[in-house]
PDB file of C-alpha atoms in Angstrom:
ATOM      1  CA  MET R  16      11.407   0.537 -11.237  1.00 92.00           C
ATOM      2  CA  ILE R  17       8.097  -0.559  -9.767  1.00 95.00           C
ATOM      3  CA  LYS R  18       7.204  -4.195 -10.384  1.00 96.00           C
ATOM      4  CA  LEU R  19       3.714  -5.582  -9.797  1.00 96.00           C
ATOM      5  CA  VAL R  20       3.107  -9.254  -9.043  1.00 96.00           C
ATOM      6  CA  VAL R  21      -0.534 -10.336  -9.239  1.00 96.00           C
ATOM      7  CA  ALA R  22      -0.920 -13.498  -7.147  1.00 96.00           C
ATOM      8  CA  ASP R  23      -4.709 -13.308  -6.759  1.00 96.00           C
ATOM      9  CA  GLU R  24      -6.939 -13.225  -9.850  1.00 94.00           C
ATOM     10  CA  ASN R  25      -9.392 -10.928  -8.042  1.00 95.00           C
ATOM     11  CA  TRP R  26      -6.884  -8.114  -8.484  1.00 95.00           C
ATOM     12  CA  LYS R  27      -7.088  -8.306 -12.283  1.00 91.00           C
ATOM     13  CA  GLN R  28      -9.104  -5.171 -12.978  1.00 89.00           C
ATOM     14  CA  ARG R  29      -8.726  -2.776 -15.863  1.00 92.00           C
ATOM     15  CA  GLY R  30      -6.429   0.114 -15.058  1.00 93.00           C
ATOM     16  CA  LEU R  31      -5.483  -1.141 -11.599  1.00 94.00           C
ATOM     17  CA  CYS R  32      -1.825  -1.910 -12.276  1.00 93.00           C
ATOM     18  CA  ALA R  33      -1.220   1.465 -13.922  1.00 95.00           C
ATOM     19  CA  ARG R  34      -2.965   3.205 -11.015  1.00 96.00           C
ATOM     20  CA  LEU R  35      -0.880   1.424  -8.385  1.00 97.00           C
ATOM     21  CA  THR R  36       2.334   2.041 -10.291  1.00 96.00           C
ATOM     22  CA  ARG R  37       1.518   5.744 -10.489  1.00 96.00           C
ATOM     23  CA  ALA R  38       0.677   5.935  -6.777  1.00 97.00           C
ATOM     24  CA  ALA R  39       3.930   4.223  -5.777  1.00 97.00           C
ATOM     25  CA  GLY R  40       5.838   6.442  -8.221  1.00 95.00           C
ATOM     26  CA  LEU R  41       4.359   9.570  -6.652  1.00 95.00           C
ATOM     27  CA  GLY R  42       5.451   8.267  -3.270  1.00 95.00           C
ATOM     28  CA  LEU R  43       8.981   7.719  -4.499  1.00 94.00           C
ATOM     29  CA  GLY R  44       9.165  11.167  -6.011  1.00 91.00           C
ATOM     30  CA  ARG R  45      12.665  11.668  -7.356  1.00 88.00           C
ATOM     31  CA  ARG R  46      14.189   8.900  -5.297  1.00 89.00           C
ATOM     32  CA  LYS R  47      15.840   6.085  -7.202  1.00 88.00           C
ATOM     33  CA  GLY R  48      15.226   2.487  -6.296  1.00 90.00           C
ATOM     34  CA  ASP R  49      13.200  -0.587  -7.083  1.00 94.00           C
ATOM     35  CA  VAL R  50       9.982  -1.651  -5.389  1.00 96.00           C
ATOM     36  CA  THR R  51       7.894  -4.800  -5.811  1.00 97.00           C
ATOM     37  CA  ILE R  52       4.161  -4.743  -5.061  1.00 98.00           C
ATOM     38  CA  LEU R  53       2.517  -8.109  -4.417  1.00 98.00           C
ATOM     39  CA  LEU R  54      -1.247  -8.161  -4.943  1.00 98.00           C
ATOM     40  CA  THR R  55      -2.406 -11.213  -3.049  1.00 97.00           C
ATOM     41  CA  THR R  56      -5.014 -12.759  -0.785  1.00 97.00           C
ATOM     42  CA  SER R  57      -5.990 -11.846   2.755  1.00 96.00           C
ATOM     43  CA  ARG R  58      -4.890 -15.343   3.762  1.00 96.00           C
ATOM     44  CA  LYS R  59      -1.356 -14.625   2.517  1.00 96.00           C
ATOM     45  CA  LEU R  60      -1.246 -11.265   4.320  1.00 96.00           C
ATOM     46  CA  ARG R  61      -2.420 -12.951   7.506  1.00 97.00           C
ATOM     47  CA  ALA R  62       0.452 -15.448   7.219  1.00 97.00           C
ATOM     48  CA  LEU R  63       2.982 -12.676   6.541  1.00 96.00           C
ATOM     49  CA  ASN R  64       1.596 -10.558   9.385  1.00 96.00           C
ATOM     50  CA  HIS R  65       1.935 -13.529  11.739  1.00 97.00           C
ATOM     51  CA  GLN R  66       5.409 -14.472  10.507  1.00 96.00           C
ATOM     52  CA  PHE R  67       6.960 -11.006  10.553  1.00 94.00           C
ATOM     53  CA  ARG R  68       4.916  -9.050  13.099  1.00 94.00           C
ATOM     54  CA  GLY R  69       3.615 -11.764  15.422  1.00 95.00           C
ATOM     55  CA  LYS R  70      -0.001 -10.748  14.706  1.00 95.00           C
ATOM     56  CA  ASP R  71      -2.241 -13.635  13.671  1.00 95.00           C
ATOM     57  CA  LYS R  72      -4.767 -11.608  11.705  1.00 94.00           C
ATOM     58  CA  PRO R  73      -5.102 -10.294   8.171  1.00 92.00           C
ATOM     59  CA  THR R  74      -4.158  -6.718   7.416  1.00 95.00           C
ATOM     60  CA  ASN R  75      -4.529  -4.493   4.362  1.00 96.00           C
ATOM     61  CA  VAL R  76      -0.904  -3.708   3.524  1.00 97.00           C
ATOM     62  CA  LEU R  77       2.570  -4.652   4.715  1.00 97.00           C
ATOM     63  CA  SER R  78       5.916  -3.142   3.761  1.00 96.00           C
ATOM     64  CA  PHE R  79       9.256  -4.901   3.908  1.00 96.00           C
ATOM     65  CA  PRO R  80      12.278  -2.614   3.472  1.00 94.00           C
ATOM     66  CA  GLY R  81      14.963  -3.898   1.128  1.00 93.00           C
ATOM     67  CA  ASP R  82      18.399  -4.771   2.355  1.00 83.00           C
ATOM     68  CA  GLU R  83      20.430  -4.246  -0.769  1.00 81.00           C
ATOM     69  CA  LYS R  84      21.544  -1.040  -2.436  1.00 84.00           C
ATOM     70  CA  GLY R  85      19.022   0.174  -4.980  1.00 87.00           C
ATOM     71  CA  TYR R  86      16.244  -2.127  -3.804  1.00 94.00           C
ATOM     72  CA  LEU R  87      13.853  -0.198  -1.579  1.00 95.00           C
ATOM     73  CA  GLY R  88      11.692  -3.184  -0.690  1.00 96.00           C
ATOM     74  CA  ASP R  89       8.436  -5.061  -1.054  1.00 97.00           C
ATOM     75  CA  ILE R  90       4.824  -4.125  -0.459  1.00 98.00           C
ATOM     76  CA  ALA R  91       2.039  -6.714  -0.100  1.00 98.00           C
ATOM     77  CA  ILE R  92      -1.645  -5.777  -0.385  1.00 98.00           C
ATOM     78  CA  ALA R  93      -4.547  -8.075   0.573  1.00 98.00           C
ATOM     79  CA  TYR R  94      -7.521  -8.213  -1.787  1.00 97.00           C
ATOM     80  CA  GLY R  95     -10.218  -9.261   0.692  1.00 96.00           C
ATOM     81  CA  VAL R  96      -9.262  -6.743   3.358  1.00 97.00           C
ATOM     82  CA  ALA R  97      -8.829  -3.915   0.830  1.00 97.00           C
ATOM     83  CA  ARG R  98     -12.154  -4.708  -0.840  1.00 97.00           C
ATOM     84  CA  ALA R  99     -14.003  -4.788   2.503  1.00 97.00           C
ATOM     85  CA  GLU R 100     -12.439  -1.480   3.576  1.00 97.00           C
ATOM     86  CA  ALA R 101     -13.307   0.167   0.256  1.00 96.00           C
ATOM     87  CA  ARG R 102     -16.919  -0.976   0.534  1.00 97.00           C
ATOM     88  CA  ARG R 103     -17.192   0.173   4.144  1.00 96.00           C
ATOM     89  CA  GLU R 104     -15.749   3.583   3.232  1.00 95.00           C
ATOM     90  CA  LYS R 105     -17.861   3.764   0.032  1.00 95.00           C
ATOM     91  CA  ARG R 106     -14.755   4.292  -2.098  1.00 95.00           C
ATOM     92  CA  PRO R 107     -13.776   2.652  -5.371  1.00 95.00           C
ATOM     93  CA  LEU R 108     -11.430  -0.279  -4.759  1.00 96.00           C
ATOM     94  CA  ILE R 109      -9.009   1.101  -7.354  1.00 96.00           C
ATOM     95  CA  ASP R 110      -8.683   4.330  -5.322  1.00 96.00           C
ATOM     96  CA  HIS R 111      -8.293   2.518  -2.015  1.00 97.00           C
ATOM     97  CA  ALA R 112      -5.670   0.197  -3.507  1.00 97.00           C
ATOM     98  CA  ALA R 113      -3.776   3.235  -4.840  1.00 97.00           C
ATOM     99  CA  HIS R 114      -3.812   4.667  -1.323  1.00 98.00           C
ATOM    100  CA  LEU R 115      -2.451   1.397   0.090  1.00 98.00           C
ATOM    101  CA  ALA R 116       0.325   1.265  -2.532  1.00 98.00           C
ATOM    102  CA  LEU R 117       1.287   4.853  -1.709  1.00 97.00           C
ATOM    103  CA  HIS R 118       1.079   4.174   2.032  1.00 97.00           C
ATOM    104  CA  GLY R 119       3.328   1.130   1.693  1.00 97.00           C
ATOM    105  CA  THR R 120       5.815   3.061  -0.433  1.00 97.00           C
ATOM    106  CA  LEU R 121       6.059   5.828   2.158  1.00 96.00           C
ATOM    107  CA  HIS R 122       6.775   3.205   4.836  1.00 96.00           C
ATOM    108  CA  LEU R 123       9.668   1.939   2.698  1.00 96.00           C
ATOM    109  CA  LEU R 124      11.028   5.493   2.689  1.00 94.00           C
ATOM    110  CA  GLY R 125      10.919   5.711   6.484  1.00 93.00           C
ATOM    111  CA  TYR R 126       7.577   7.394   7.089  1.00 95.00           C
ATOM    112  CA  ASP R 127       5.491   6.035   9.942  1.00 93.00           C
ATOM    113  CA  HIS R 128       2.366   6.778  11.965  1.00 93.00           C
ATOM    114  CA  GLU R 129       3.271   5.481  15.419  1.00 90.00           C
ATOM    115  CA  THR R 130       2.943   8.926  17.008  1.00 93.00           C
ATOM    116  CA  ASP R 131       0.338  11.612  16.380  1.00 94.00           C
ATOM    117  CA  ARG R 132       2.967  13.863  14.790  1.00 96.00           C
ATOM    118  CA  GLU R 133       4.245  11.118  12.492  1.00 95.00           C
ATOM    119  CA  ALA R 134       0.658  10.330  11.486  1.00 94.00           C
ATOM    120  CA  GLU R 135      -0.051  13.999  10.725  1.00 95.00           C
ATOM    121  CA  VAL R 136       2.981  14.240   8.445  1.00 96.00           C
ATOM    122  CA  MET R 137       2.367  10.937   6.665  1.00 96.00           C
ATOM    123  CA  GLU R 138      -1.382  11.476   6.212  1.00 96.00           C
ATOM    124  CA  ALA R 139      -0.893  15.009   4.888  1.00 96.00           C
ATOM    125  CA  LEU R 140       1.604  13.747   2.320  1.00 96.00           C
ATOM    126  CA  GLU R 141      -0.692  10.874   1.308  1.00 96.00           C
ATOM    127  CA  THR R 142      -3.635  13.248   0.905  1.00 96.00           C
ATOM    128  CA  LYS R 143      -1.568  15.665  -1.195  1.00 96.00           C
ATOM    129  CA  LEU R 144      -0.176  12.965  -3.498  1.00 97.00           C
ATOM    130  CA  LEU R 145      -3.504  11.173  -3.902  1.00 97.00           C
ATOM    131  CA  ALA R 146      -5.140  14.476  -4.862  1.00 97.00           C
ATOM    132  CA  ARG R 147      -2.722  14.614  -7.830  1.00 96.00           C
ATOM    133  CA  MET R 148      -4.375  11.389  -8.997  1.00 96.00           C
ATOM    134  CA  GLY R 149      -7.888  12.670  -8.416  1.00 95.00           C
ATOM    135  CA  VAL R 150      -8.372  10.464  -5.341  1.00 95.00           C
ATOM    136  CA  ALA R 151     -10.390  11.956  -2.494  1.00 93.00           C
ATOM    137  CA  ASP R 152      -8.823  12.494   0.915  1.00 94.00           C
ATOM    138  CA  PRO R 153      -8.881   9.048   2.556  1.00 92.00           C
ATOM    139  CA  TYR R 154      -8.781  10.637   6.013  1.00 91.00           C
ATOM    140  CA  GLY R 155     -11.424  13.313   5.438  1.00 83.00           C
TER     141      GLY R 155
END
């Protein structure tokens, strides 16, 4: 099950929750497990980034793997950062947010982009799954 928690009113946009749920579901594929997606402020993501990663700056998305059987983990997405990135890339926010939800879900499943090879694999999978939703290649 994918649960969405909207903690910032700016995220309340028509069709957004369904889009993010679909993106995370595509990332999960046939895997079973629960995921919670927190849609929040850049301020909150900055605090989480500082608390858990030692980086005192906002970021677009963070993933926190679950520690109990059946619970895959949590994903937090920052409105201000995501909106600024979408504008800079001239992409609809709803598409960029779907990409971030998918990206966070793949991190929960063990995908990473620390090395060039890991990035190639993860980005190719993201591009393929986003295409199923009609979202343009975010890396192209």
